[in-house]
Amino acid sequence: MPNTTSAKFLGCILLCLSFSCSGPRQALVANEQELTDHIRLNQVGFYPEAPKIAVVAADNAASKFYVKTPDLTQTLFSGKLTDATPSEFSNKPTRVADFSAFTDTGRFVLVVPELGHSYTFGIRQEVHKELGEAALKSYYYQRASTDLPEKYAGKWCRAAGHPDNQVLVHASAATAARPAGTMISSPGGWYDAGDYNKYIVNSGITMGTLLSAYEDFPAYFRNQYLNIPESNNEVPDLLDEVLWNLRWMLTMQDPADGGVYHKLTNPNFDGMVMPSEANGVRYVVQKSTAATLDFAAVMAQASRVYRQYEAAFPGLADSCLVASESAWQWAKQHPDVAYEQDALNKQFDPAVHTGAYGDKEFSDEFIWAAAELYISTKNDRYYRAVNLFPDAKMPLPGWSQVRLLGYYSLARHAGVLTPVGQQAIPDVKKRLIAFADDLLHGVATQSYRTVMGKTEKDYIWGSSSVAANQGIALLQAYSLAADKKYAAGALSNLDYLLGRNATGYSFVTGYGQKPTRHPHHRPSVADGIEEPVPGLLSGGTNARAKQQDKCSTYQSDFPDEMYTDDDCSYASNETAINWNAPLVYLVAALEALHEKKEL
Ligand code: 9MR
């Protein structure tokens, strides 16, 4: 396997020569034979009976569009473009091509005279099946402490990194039983993102989302084959993959008191090297309330999911529940321990400069953990331990905001709750449906017709996960209210992620004709392979961070365009496990619904 940065660099130069790295500012062309980046659509494709929309982002006199075969010899459908409306953030003219009525299957392009033709896309059943597999398989590529043989990893095979069997207890985490410098073993788990550290808080929402995908669509995942080392056992591949991180999480709990270390980390981020070349000392740092409650929630949910696979994993479900309950106890006794990295760095050596995931508000973590513990144990004590509805807010899930994960789980298990818990269900359902209605409000007049991007606030760090998490929220409403408008809203956000957006990129590596190719992802940069590891969701457009990575290649300052496909861009082009998880959910849900003819 070539393994030098120079090979990779050469690969990049060749790629740039053949592909054009100059970004989306392509001149308008007068010939439909030309590929244009101005036609923005889901570059992977569409389900035959589902909505199909493209957005033409250009000022152009044409009023018609055509769906043609990729060789342009046959015209199969024609339609009228809407009048131009200014895009919300840049004022650039946008026109909509709606070809939902075209239901033929095959490979096609969309043509706008005087502008050119779009990327080639498919219309077929199961059109997102491979994407769904790749999005989940990306976790296999994130595995720490194991080599990835070619048999499973293909050309992205690599040597093991980070055995993590000799990790030091950081001074911030010292106790009588485990003084600073105590060596513990904490192998396995997934690398968080483009970096090689392992963070409990971010594992929390990631695991909760993946386990929920399984709980909501078990039949879909039972049929999914990922070609991972455990693929041939009796267990769905999703649960095998999730177990890789679950076992690591279990090692992050202090057996003496049930508290959970906030993260396992280097003091500083590694260089852009392969995992096997990053050999620095690693630490577990201070226990925190957020990490401990996220851990409690995940372990409670895992206990009920893996109980169905008791024969394959004897004792695992019980171990998870015990771990969850002792974590909950610790959090009750330590309800307000934030991980404040800057403050800790003034007190302890070595200073730690990796991701902080420094949440300071824990009411949502208490709600989520209590809900999962209550559902798994049916013990009313957990239900009564928190105020489920502290206010009217419905915050979209993210690593620091997990309240809705509790609501989703309560709604999912409404039929099996005790009478006490049943009391919450009408309110939970009402809130989830109202939240979805809010998300849908006004989409029909948005320039890109997507739920994502109605407000600049959507373009935060990891905005792609905002789109995917909005999709999940809409799908929760769909499962409660069975109105197809919710599923269509979720699909609009998958379209956003795969190209119907103001950047023109498909944010999933390996998918679409203009995908993210240069993510800020250490193995993808350092492995000497031209293509990045596939199935990774780029964080995407980030207006909030205002280009803090100082990459010189950003093409635009507009909030919905603040993206650069450059591996220097940790603010707009990193990948992360908490961003891929809602993509896994969204694609699985849409595939499963389409299979049941509900989409
Ligand atoms: O997702 C995190 C985002 O909300 C923060 O604003 C950002 C800066 O602190 O960090 C993001 O998470 C990163 C983490 O700290 C370290 N691993 C990579 C994560 C994705 O960029």
Short mmCIF file of N, CA and C in Angstrom, two decimals, residues 61 73 85 149 158 164 176 181 203 248 291 388 427 444 463 496 498-499 525 550-551 564:
data_model
loop_
_atom_site.label_atom_id
_atom_site.label_comp_id
_atom_site.label_asym_id
_atom_site.label_seq_id
_atom_site.Cartn_x
_atom_site.Cartn_y
_atom_site.Cartn_z
N ALA A 61 -31.75 32.86 -19.53
CA ALA A 61 -33.02 33.18 -20.16
C ALA A 61 -33.94 31.99 -20.35
N THR A 73 -29.13 11.82 -26.31
CA THR A 73 -29.82 11.51 -27.57
C THR A 73 -31.34 11.47 -27.41
N THR A 85 -36.01 33.45 -8.30
CA THR A 85 -36.14 34.16 -7.03
C THR A 85 -34.75 34.29 -6.43
N PRO A 149 -7.81 -5.07 7.58
CA PRO A 149 -7.27 -5.85 6.46
C PRO A 149 -7.97 -5.51 5.15
N ARG A 158 -5.27 -0.62 6.45
CA ARG A 158 -4.21 0.08 7.19
C ARG A 158 -3.82 -0.71 8.43
N ASP A 164 -4.04 1.65 23.05
CA ASP A 164 -4.75 2.21 24.21
C ASP A 164 -4.90 1.21 25.36
N ALA A 176 -8.09 8.45 45.07
CA ALA A 176 -7.25 7.66 45.97
C ALA A 176 -6.94 6.31 45.34
N GLY A 181 -1.25 9.12 36.99
CA GLY A 181 -0.21 8.24 36.45
C GLY A 181 -0.57 6.77 36.52
N SER A 203 -19.50 10.34 21.74
CA SER A 203 -19.97 8.96 21.56
C SER A 203 -21.41 8.83 22.00
N TRP A 248 -15.57 -0.18 24.36
CA TRP A 248 -14.62 0.85 24.78
C TRP A 248 -15.26 1.75 25.84
N ALA A 291 -20.60 13.50 30.48
CA ALA A 291 -20.11 12.21 30.00
C ALA A 291 -20.80 11.07 30.74
N LEU A 388 -39.49 16.19 32.82
CA LEU A 388 -39.33 15.92 31.38
C LEU A 388 -39.53 17.16 30.51
N ASP A 427 -48.20 14.61 25.45
CA ASP A 427 -47.38 15.82 25.36
C ASP A 427 -46.17 15.60 24.44
N ALA A 444 -41.76 25.64 1.12
CA ALA A 444 -42.22 25.74 -0.28
C ALA A 444 -41.78 27.04 -0.95
N SER A 463 -22.81 21.56 10.09
CA SER A 463 -24.18 21.86 9.65
C SER A 463 -24.81 20.69 8.91
N TYR A 496 -30.40 17.84 0.03
CA TYR A 496 -29.46 18.91 0.39
C TYR A 496 -28.05 18.32 0.55
N LEU A 498 -26.73 15.72 -0.57
CA LEU A 498 -26.14 15.08 -1.74
C LEU A 498 -26.05 16.02 -2.95
N GLY A 499 -26.23 17.31 -2.72
CA GLY A 499 -25.95 18.24 -3.81
C GLY A 499 -26.91 19.38 -4.03
N VAL A 525 -5.96 11.88 4.48
CA VAL A 525 -4.87 12.76 4.05
C VAL A 525 -3.57 11.96 3.94
N LYS A 550 -8.73 29.49 8.77
CA LYS A 550 -7.92 30.37 7.93
C LYS A 550 -7.45 29.71 6.63
N CYS A 551 -8.19 28.75 6.15
CA CYS A 551 -7.86 28.17 4.85
C CYS A 551 -8.04 29.24 3.79
N THR A 564 -15.16 24.88 2.11
CA THR A 564 -14.11 24.61 1.14
C THR A 564 -13.70 23.15 1.24
#
